[in-house]
Short mmCIF file of C-alpha atoms and ligand atoms in Angstrom, two decimals:
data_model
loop_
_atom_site.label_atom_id
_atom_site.label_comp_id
_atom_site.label_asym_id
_atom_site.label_seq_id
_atom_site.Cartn_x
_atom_site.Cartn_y
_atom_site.Cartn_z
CA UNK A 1 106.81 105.59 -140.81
CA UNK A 2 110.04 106.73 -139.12
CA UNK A 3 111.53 104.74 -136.41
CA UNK A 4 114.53 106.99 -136.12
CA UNK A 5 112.17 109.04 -134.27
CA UNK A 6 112.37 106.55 -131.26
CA UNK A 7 116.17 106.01 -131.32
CA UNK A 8 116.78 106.11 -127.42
CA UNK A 9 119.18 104.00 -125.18
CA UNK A 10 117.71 100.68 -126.51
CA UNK A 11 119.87 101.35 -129.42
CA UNK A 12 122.93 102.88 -128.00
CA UNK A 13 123.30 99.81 -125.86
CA UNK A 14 122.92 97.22 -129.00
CA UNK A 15 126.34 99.44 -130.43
CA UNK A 16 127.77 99.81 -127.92
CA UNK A 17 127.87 95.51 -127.37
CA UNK A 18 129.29 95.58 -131.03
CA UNK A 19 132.03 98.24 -130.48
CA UNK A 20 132.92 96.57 -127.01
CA UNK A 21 133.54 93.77 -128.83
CA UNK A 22 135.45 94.76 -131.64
CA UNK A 23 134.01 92.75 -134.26
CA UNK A 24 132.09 94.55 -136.90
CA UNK A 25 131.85 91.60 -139.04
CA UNK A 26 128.39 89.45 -138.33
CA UNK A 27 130.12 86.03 -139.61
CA UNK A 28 132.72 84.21 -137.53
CA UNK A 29 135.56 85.63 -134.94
CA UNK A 30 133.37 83.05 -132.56
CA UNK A 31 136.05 83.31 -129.69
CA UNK A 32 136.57 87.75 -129.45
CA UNK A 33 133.01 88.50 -129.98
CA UNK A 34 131.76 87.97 -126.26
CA UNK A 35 128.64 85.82 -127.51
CA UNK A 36 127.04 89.03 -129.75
CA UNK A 37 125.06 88.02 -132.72
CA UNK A 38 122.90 90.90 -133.27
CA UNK A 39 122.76 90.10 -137.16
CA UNK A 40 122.07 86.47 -136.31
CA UNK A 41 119.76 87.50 -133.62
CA UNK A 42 117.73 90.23 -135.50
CA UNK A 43 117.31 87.24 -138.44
CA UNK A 44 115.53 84.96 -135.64
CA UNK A 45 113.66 87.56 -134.07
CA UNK A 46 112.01 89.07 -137.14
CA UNK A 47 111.61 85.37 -138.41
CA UNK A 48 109.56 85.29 -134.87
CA UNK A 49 107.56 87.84 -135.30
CA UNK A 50 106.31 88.04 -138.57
CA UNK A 51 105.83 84.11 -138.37
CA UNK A 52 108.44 83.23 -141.81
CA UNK A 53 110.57 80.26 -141.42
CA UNK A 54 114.05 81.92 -142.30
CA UNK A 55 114.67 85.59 -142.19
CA UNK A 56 118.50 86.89 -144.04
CA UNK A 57 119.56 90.16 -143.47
CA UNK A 58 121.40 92.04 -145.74
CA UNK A 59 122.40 95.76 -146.76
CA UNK A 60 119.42 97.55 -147.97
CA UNK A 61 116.31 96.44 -149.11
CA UNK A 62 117.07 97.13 -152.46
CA UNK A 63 119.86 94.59 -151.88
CA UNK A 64 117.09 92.03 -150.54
CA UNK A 65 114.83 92.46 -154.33
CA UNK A 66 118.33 91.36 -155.32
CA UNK A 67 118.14 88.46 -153.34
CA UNK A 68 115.35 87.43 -153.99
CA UNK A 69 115.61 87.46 -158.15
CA UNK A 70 118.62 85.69 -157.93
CA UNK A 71 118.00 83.12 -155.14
CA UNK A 72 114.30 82.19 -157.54
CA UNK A 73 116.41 82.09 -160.62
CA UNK A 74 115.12 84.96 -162.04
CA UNK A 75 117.27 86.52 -165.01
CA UNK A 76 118.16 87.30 -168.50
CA UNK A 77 115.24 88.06 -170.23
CA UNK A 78 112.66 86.89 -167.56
CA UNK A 79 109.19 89.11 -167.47
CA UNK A 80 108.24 90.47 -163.64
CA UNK A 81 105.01 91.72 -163.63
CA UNK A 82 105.75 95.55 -161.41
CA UNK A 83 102.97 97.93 -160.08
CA UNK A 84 104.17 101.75 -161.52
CA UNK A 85 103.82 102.51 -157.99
CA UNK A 86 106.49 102.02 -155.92
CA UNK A 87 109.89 103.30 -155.23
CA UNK A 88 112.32 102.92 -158.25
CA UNK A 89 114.56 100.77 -156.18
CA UNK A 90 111.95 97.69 -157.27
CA UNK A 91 112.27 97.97 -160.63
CA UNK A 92 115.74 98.88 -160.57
CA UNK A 93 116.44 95.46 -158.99
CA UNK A 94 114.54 93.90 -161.65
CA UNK A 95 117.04 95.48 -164.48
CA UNK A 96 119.60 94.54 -162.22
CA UNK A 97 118.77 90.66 -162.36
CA UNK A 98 118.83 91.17 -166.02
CA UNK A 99 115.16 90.53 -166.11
CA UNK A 100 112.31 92.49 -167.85
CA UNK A 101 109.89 94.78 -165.80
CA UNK A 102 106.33 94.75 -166.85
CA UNK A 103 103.51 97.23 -165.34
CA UNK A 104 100.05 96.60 -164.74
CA UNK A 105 97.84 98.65 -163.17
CA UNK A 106 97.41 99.86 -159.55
CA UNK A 107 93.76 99.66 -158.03
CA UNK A 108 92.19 101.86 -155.60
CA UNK A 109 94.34 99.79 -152.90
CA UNK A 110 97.81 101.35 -154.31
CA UNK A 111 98.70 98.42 -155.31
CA UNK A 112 99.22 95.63 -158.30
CA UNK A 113 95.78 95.41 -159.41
CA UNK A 114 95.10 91.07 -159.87
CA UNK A 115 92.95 91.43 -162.96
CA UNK A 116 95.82 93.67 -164.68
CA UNK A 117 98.59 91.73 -163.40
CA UNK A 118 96.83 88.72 -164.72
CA UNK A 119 96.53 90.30 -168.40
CA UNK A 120 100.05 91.25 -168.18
CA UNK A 121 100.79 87.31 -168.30
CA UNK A 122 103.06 86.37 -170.80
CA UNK A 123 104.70 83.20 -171.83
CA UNK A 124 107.99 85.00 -170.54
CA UNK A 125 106.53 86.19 -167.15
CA UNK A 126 108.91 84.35 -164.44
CA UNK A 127 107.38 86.28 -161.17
CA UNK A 128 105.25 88.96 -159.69
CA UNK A 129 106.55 91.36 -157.89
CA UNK A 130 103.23 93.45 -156.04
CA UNK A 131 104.80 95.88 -153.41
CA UNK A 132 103.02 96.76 -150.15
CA UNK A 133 102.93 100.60 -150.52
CA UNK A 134 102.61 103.09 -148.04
CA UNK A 135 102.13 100.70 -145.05
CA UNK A 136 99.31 98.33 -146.09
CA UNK A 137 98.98 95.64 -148.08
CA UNK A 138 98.10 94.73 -151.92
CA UNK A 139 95.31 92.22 -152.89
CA UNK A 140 97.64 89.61 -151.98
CA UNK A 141 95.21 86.12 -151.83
CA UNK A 142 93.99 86.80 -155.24
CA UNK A 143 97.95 87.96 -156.30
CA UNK A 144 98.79 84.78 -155.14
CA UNK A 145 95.84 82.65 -156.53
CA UNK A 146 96.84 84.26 -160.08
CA UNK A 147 100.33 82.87 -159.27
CA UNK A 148 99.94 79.49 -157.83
CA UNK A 149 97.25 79.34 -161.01
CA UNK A 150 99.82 79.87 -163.99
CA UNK A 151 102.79 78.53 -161.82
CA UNK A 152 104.53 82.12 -161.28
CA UNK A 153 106.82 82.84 -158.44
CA UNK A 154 105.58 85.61 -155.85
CA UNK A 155 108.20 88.16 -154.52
CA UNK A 156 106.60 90.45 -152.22
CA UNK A 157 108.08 93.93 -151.74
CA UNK A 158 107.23 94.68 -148.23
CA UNK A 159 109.99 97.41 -147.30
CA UNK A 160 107.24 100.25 -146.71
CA UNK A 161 104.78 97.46 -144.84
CA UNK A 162 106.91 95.34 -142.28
CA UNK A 163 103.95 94.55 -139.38
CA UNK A 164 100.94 94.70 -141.71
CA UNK A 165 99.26 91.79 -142.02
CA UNK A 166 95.98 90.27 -143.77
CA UNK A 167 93.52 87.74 -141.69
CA UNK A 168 96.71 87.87 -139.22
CA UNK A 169 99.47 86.69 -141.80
CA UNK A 170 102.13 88.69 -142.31
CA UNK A 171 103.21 91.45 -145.28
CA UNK A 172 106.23 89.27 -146.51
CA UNK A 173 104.97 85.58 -145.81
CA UNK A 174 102.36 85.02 -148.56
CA UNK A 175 105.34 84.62 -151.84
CA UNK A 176 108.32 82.52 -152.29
CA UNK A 177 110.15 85.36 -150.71
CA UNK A 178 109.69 88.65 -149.04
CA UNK A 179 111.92 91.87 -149.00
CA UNK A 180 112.09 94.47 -146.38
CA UNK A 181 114.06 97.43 -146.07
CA UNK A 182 115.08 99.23 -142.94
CA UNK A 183 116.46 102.06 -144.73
CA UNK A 184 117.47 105.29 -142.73
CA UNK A 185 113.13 105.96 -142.94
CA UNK A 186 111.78 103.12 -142.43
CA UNK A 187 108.95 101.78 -140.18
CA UNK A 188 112.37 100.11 -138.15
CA UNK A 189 115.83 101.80 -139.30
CA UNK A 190 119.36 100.24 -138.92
CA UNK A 191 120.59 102.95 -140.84
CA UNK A 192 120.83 101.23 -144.25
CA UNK A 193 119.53 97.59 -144.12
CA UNK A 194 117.33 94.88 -145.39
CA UNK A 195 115.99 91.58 -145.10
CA UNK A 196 114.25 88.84 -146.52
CA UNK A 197 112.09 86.28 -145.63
CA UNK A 198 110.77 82.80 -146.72
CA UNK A 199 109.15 79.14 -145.79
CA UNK A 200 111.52 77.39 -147.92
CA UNK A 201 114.51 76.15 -146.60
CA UNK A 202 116.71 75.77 -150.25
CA UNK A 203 115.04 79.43 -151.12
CA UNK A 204 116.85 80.64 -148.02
CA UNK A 205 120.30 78.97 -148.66
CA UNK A 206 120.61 80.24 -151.93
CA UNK A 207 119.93 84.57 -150.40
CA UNK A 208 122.31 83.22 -147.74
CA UNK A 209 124.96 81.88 -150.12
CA UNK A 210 124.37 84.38 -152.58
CA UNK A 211 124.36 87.67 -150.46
CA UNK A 212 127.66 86.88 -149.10
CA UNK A 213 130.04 85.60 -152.38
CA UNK A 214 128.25 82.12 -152.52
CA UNK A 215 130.15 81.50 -148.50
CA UNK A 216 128.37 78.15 -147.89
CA UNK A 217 128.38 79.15 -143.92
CA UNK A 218 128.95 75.43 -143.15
CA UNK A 219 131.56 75.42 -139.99
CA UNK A 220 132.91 77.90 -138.03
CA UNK A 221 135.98 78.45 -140.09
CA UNK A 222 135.53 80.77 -143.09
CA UNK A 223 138.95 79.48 -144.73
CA UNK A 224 137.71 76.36 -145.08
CA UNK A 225 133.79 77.00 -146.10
CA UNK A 226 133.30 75.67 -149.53
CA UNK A 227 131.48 78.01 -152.40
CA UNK A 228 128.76 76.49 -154.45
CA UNK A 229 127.77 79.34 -155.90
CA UNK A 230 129.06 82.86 -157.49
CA UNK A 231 127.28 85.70 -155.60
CA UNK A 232 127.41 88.74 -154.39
CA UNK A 233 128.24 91.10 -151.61
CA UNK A 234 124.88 92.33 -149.77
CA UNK A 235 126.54 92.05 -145.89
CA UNK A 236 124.64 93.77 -142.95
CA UNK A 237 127.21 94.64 -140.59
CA UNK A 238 127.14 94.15 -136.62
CA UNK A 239 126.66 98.10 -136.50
CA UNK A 240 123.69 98.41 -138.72
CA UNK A 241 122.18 95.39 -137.23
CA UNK A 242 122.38 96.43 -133.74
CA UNK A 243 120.84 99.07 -134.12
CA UNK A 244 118.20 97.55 -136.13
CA UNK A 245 117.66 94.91 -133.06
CA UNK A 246 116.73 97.50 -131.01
CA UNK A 247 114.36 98.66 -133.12
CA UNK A 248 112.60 95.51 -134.18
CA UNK A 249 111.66 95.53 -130.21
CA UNK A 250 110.01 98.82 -130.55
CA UNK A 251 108.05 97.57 -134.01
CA UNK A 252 104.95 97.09 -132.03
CA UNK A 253 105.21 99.98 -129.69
CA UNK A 254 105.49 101.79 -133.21
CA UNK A 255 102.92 100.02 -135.03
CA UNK A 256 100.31 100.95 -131.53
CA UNK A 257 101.06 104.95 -131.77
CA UNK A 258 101.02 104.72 -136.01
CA UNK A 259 97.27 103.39 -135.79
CA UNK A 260 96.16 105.53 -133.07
CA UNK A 261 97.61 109.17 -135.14
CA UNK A 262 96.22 107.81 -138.05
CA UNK A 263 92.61 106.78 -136.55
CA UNK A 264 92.29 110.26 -134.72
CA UNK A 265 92.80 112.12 -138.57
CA UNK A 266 91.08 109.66 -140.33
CA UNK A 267 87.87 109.67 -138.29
CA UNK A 268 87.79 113.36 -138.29
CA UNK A 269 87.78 113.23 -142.16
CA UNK A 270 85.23 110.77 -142.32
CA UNK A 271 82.71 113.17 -142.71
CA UNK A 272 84.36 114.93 -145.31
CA UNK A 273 82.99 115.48 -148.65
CA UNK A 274 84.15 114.82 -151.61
CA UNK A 275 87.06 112.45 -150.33
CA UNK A 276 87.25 108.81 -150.48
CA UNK A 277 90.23 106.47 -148.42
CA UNK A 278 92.63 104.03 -150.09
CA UNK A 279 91.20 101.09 -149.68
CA UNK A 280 92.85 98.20 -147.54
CA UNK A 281 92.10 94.57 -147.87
CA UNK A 282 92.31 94.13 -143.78
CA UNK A 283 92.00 97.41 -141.75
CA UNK A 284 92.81 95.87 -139.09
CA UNK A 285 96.09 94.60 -140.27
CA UNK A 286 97.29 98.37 -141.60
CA UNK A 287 100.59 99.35 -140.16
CA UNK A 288 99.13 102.89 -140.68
CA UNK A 289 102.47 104.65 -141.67
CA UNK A 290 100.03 106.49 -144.30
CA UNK A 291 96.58 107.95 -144.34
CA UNK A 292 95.77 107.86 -147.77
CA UNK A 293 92.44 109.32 -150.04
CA UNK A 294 91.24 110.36 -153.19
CA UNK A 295 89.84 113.47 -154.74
CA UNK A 296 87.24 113.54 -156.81
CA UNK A 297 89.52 114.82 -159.89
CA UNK A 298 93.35 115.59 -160.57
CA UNK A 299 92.69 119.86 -160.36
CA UNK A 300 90.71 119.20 -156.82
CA UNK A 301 93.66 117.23 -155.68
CA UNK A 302 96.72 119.74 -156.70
CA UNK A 303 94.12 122.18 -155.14
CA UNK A 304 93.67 120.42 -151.78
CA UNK A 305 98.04 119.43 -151.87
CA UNK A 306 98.39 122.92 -152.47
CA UNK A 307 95.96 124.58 -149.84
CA UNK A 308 96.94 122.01 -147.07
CA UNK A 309 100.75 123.35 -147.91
CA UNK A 310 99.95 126.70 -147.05
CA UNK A 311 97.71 125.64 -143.61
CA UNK A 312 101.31 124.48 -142.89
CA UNK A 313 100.34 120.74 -143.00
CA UNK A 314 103.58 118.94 -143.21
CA UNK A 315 104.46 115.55 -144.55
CA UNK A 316 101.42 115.71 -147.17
CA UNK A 317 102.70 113.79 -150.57
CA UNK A 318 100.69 114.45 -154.23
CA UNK A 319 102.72 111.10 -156.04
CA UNK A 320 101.67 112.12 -159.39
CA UNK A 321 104.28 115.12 -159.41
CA UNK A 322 106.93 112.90 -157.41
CA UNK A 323 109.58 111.70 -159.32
CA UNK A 324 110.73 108.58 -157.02
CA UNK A 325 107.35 106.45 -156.43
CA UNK A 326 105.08 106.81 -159.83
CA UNK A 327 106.39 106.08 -163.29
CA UNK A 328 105.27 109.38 -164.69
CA UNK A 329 108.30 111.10 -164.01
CA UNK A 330 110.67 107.90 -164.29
CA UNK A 331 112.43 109.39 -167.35
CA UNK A 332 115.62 107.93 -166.48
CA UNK A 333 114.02 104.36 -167.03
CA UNK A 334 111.62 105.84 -169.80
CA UNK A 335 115.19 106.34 -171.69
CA UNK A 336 116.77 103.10 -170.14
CA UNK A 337 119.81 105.66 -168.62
CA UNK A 338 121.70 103.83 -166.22
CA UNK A 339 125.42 103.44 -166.01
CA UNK A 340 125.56 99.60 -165.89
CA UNK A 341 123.83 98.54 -168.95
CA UNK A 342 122.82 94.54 -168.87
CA UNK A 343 122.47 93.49 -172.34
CA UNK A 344 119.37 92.13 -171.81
CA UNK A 345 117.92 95.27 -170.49
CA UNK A 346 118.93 96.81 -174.46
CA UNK A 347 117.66 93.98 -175.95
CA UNK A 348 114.37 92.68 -174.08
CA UNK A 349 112.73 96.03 -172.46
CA UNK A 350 109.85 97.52 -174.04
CA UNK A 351 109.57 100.93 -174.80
CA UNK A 352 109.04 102.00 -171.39
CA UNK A 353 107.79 105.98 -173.49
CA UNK A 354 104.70 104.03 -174.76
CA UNK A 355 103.38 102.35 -171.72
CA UNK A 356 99.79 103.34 -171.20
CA UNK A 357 98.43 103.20 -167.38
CA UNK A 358 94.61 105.04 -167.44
CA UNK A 359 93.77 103.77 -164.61
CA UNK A 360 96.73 103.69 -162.64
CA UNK A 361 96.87 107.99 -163.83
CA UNK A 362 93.53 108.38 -162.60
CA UNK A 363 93.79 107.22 -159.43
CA UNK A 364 97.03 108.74 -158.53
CA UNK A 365 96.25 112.00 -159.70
CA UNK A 366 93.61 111.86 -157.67
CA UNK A 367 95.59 110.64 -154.26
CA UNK A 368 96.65 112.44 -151.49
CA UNK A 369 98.90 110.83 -148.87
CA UNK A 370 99.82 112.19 -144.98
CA UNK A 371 102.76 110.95 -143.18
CA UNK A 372 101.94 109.09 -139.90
CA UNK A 373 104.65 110.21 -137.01
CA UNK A 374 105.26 109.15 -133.95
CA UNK A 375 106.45 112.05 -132.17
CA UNK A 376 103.34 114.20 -132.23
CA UNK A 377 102.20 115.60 -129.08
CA UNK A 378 98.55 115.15 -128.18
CA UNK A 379 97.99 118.85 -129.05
CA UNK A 380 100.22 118.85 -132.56
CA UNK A 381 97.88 115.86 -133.18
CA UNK A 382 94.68 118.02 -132.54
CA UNK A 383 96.39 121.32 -134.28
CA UNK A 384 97.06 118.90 -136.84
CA UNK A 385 93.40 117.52 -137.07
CA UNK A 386 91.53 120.81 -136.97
CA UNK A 387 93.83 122.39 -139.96
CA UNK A 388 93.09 119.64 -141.79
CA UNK A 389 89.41 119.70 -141.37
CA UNK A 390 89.42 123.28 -142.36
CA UNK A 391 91.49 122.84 -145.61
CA UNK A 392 89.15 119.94 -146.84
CA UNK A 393 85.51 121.60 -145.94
CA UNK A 394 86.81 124.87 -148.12
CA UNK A 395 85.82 124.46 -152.15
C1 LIG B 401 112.71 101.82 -149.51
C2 LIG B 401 112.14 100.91 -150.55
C3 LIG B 401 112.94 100.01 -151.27
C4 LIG B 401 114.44 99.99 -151.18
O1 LIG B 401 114.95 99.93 -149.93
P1 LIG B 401 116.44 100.48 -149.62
O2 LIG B 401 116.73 99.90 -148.30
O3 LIG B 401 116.35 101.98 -149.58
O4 LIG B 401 117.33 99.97 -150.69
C5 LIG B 401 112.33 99.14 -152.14
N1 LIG B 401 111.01 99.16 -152.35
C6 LIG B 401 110.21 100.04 -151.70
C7 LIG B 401 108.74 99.99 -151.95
C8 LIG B 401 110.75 100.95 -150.80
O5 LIG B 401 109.97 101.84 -150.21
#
């Protein structure tokens, strides 16, 4: 998933236009900043190339869930209907709106299961918020059908997918609004970063408006710009998004070497027994940061995490003991301990101790996940392949 492991001179040159120039800020100074809009320019090429209509960058992709709440109008007391797989940064944006998170299960995708998310319907659930883990994509059509159904907004959290698609469309394009982060690693990095994405034109001047202090961005004159709104600060600035630019251009040089690693380990371990892969609603359409499968049970899976550890197979992740992605080990949100504390988060949350998940514990103490780099050599690959093969054929 790393792009910072193809930082080269594509990159230096994008910074280097920004520090010729000066001007660090990505709105305005029209007349000093020699013509460089790599903010403005990174918004219109990502637009491009994951076919949205309007693309907003902004700090982190944490900072685009953000967006995203606020620019739908989700708040105080609102339900979102969460996966307990993720990174905490999703439901930590959620809080942040002032808004409720509620789990449903994961499926054997990784993702929001539609049947649970549906159940989790309440006459308080605002939104759905499925995220795109690990590179592919969630059950997205029927996530959507449940929405457009009972007239729920769909926020898609697609900062570990950016490039995977289903039938062709895009991780990102399916909700109201998409988030993606470009975080330092990323799939594409600018260091800290973030977007999001959407078809609807008043959806996308609300993020701008509200990302930048409610700055209209009528004009070329930023004395002058009125303020319809109270906002926020979520700026990308010239740096970041330079270097960003330079990596959106490698995204499908990337995506290329991600599928062919992953296709050379995965069709090695097809004829494995005992394991089973993620499954992904379009193959085709994986951006293959992950290779993902299941043990049979959680002792054969700390077994296999443990043995592959030792065969010096790096970059091998057992979620069910990891206390950023799976809400087992959330404690700090079992107890509600954060330093801000939104009223609403006091009064509306559940008791985040008592949330039962059976399924979602089954399968992910049963998962496995393997890092996809770019920078292995041919032979590392093959090393890589053969250790593998020798861990998972031992009982
Ligand atoms: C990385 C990540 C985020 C947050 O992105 P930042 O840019 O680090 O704030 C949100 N959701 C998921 C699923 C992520 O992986």
């Amino acid at each position: 998933m790393p792009g910072f492991e193809v930082f080269g001179d594509e990159e230096r040159k994008e910074v280097q236009d920004v520090l010729d120039t000066g001007v660090l800020f990505r709105y305005g100074f029209d007349n000093v900043r020699k013509g460089y809009w790599k903010a403005k320019t990174f918004e219109s090429e990502l637009a491009a190339r994951i076919g949205a209509g309007y693309c907003l960058l902004c700090s982190s992709g944490t900072a685009a869930l953000s967006i995203a709440l606020a620019s739908c109008g989700i708040g105080a007391g609102d339900e979102v209907i969460v996966p307990p797989f993720t990174f905490i940064a999703t439901i930590e944006a959620v809080l942040n709106a002032g808004a409720v998170p509620v789990f449903a299960e994961i499926d054997e995708t990784l993702c929001l299961d539609p049947l649970s998310a549906e159940a989790a319907v309440t006459p308080r659930t605002k939104a759905v918020l499925p995220v795109h883990m690990c590179g592919a994509m969630a059950r997205i059509t029927e996530l959507k059908s449940l929405c457009d159904r009972k007239g729920l907004i769909l926020i898609e959290d697609a900062c570990q997918a950016i490039g995977a698609t289903l039938d062709g469309k895009a991780a990102g394009t399916f909700g109201h609004m998409g988030c993606f982060s470009h975080d330092s690693v990323k799939t594409i990095t600018c260091g800290e970063g973030g977007a999001v994405v959407t078809d609807d034109p008043s959806l996308y001047s609300k993020a701008d408006a509200y990302a930048d202090h409610g700055h209209d961005h009528v004009g070329n004159d930023r004395g002058l710009e009125n303020h319809p709104i109270l906002g926020n600060n979520f700026r990308i600035s010239e740096l970041n998004a330079a270097v960003g630019l330079a990596q959106l251009r490698k995204l499908d040089a990337i995506l290329e070497k991600q599928r062919s690693h992953k296709k050379a380990i995965k069709d090695a371990m097809k004829g494995l027994p005992d394991i089973a892969f993620r499954e992904i609603p379009d193959e085709k359409g994986d951006s293959a940061t992950f290779l993902s499968f299941f043990l049979p049970d959680e002792n054969r899976a700390r077994d296999t995490i443990r043995k592959l550890g030792e065969a010096g197979v790096d970059g091998c992740f057992y979620w069910y003991d990891n206390n950023w992605h799976y809400i087992r080990k959330w404690d700090h949100l079992k107890e509600l301990r954060s330093s801000a504390r939104p009223v609403e988060m006091l009064e509306n949350c559940p008791d985040y101790r008592e949330v039962g998940l059976p399924q979602s514990d089954s399968i992910i103490s049963r998962t496995i996940s393997m890092l996809i780099k770019l920078s292995w050599t041919e032979e590392e690959l093959l090393q890589r392949v053969d250790k593998i093969v020798r861990v998972m054929r031992e009982k």
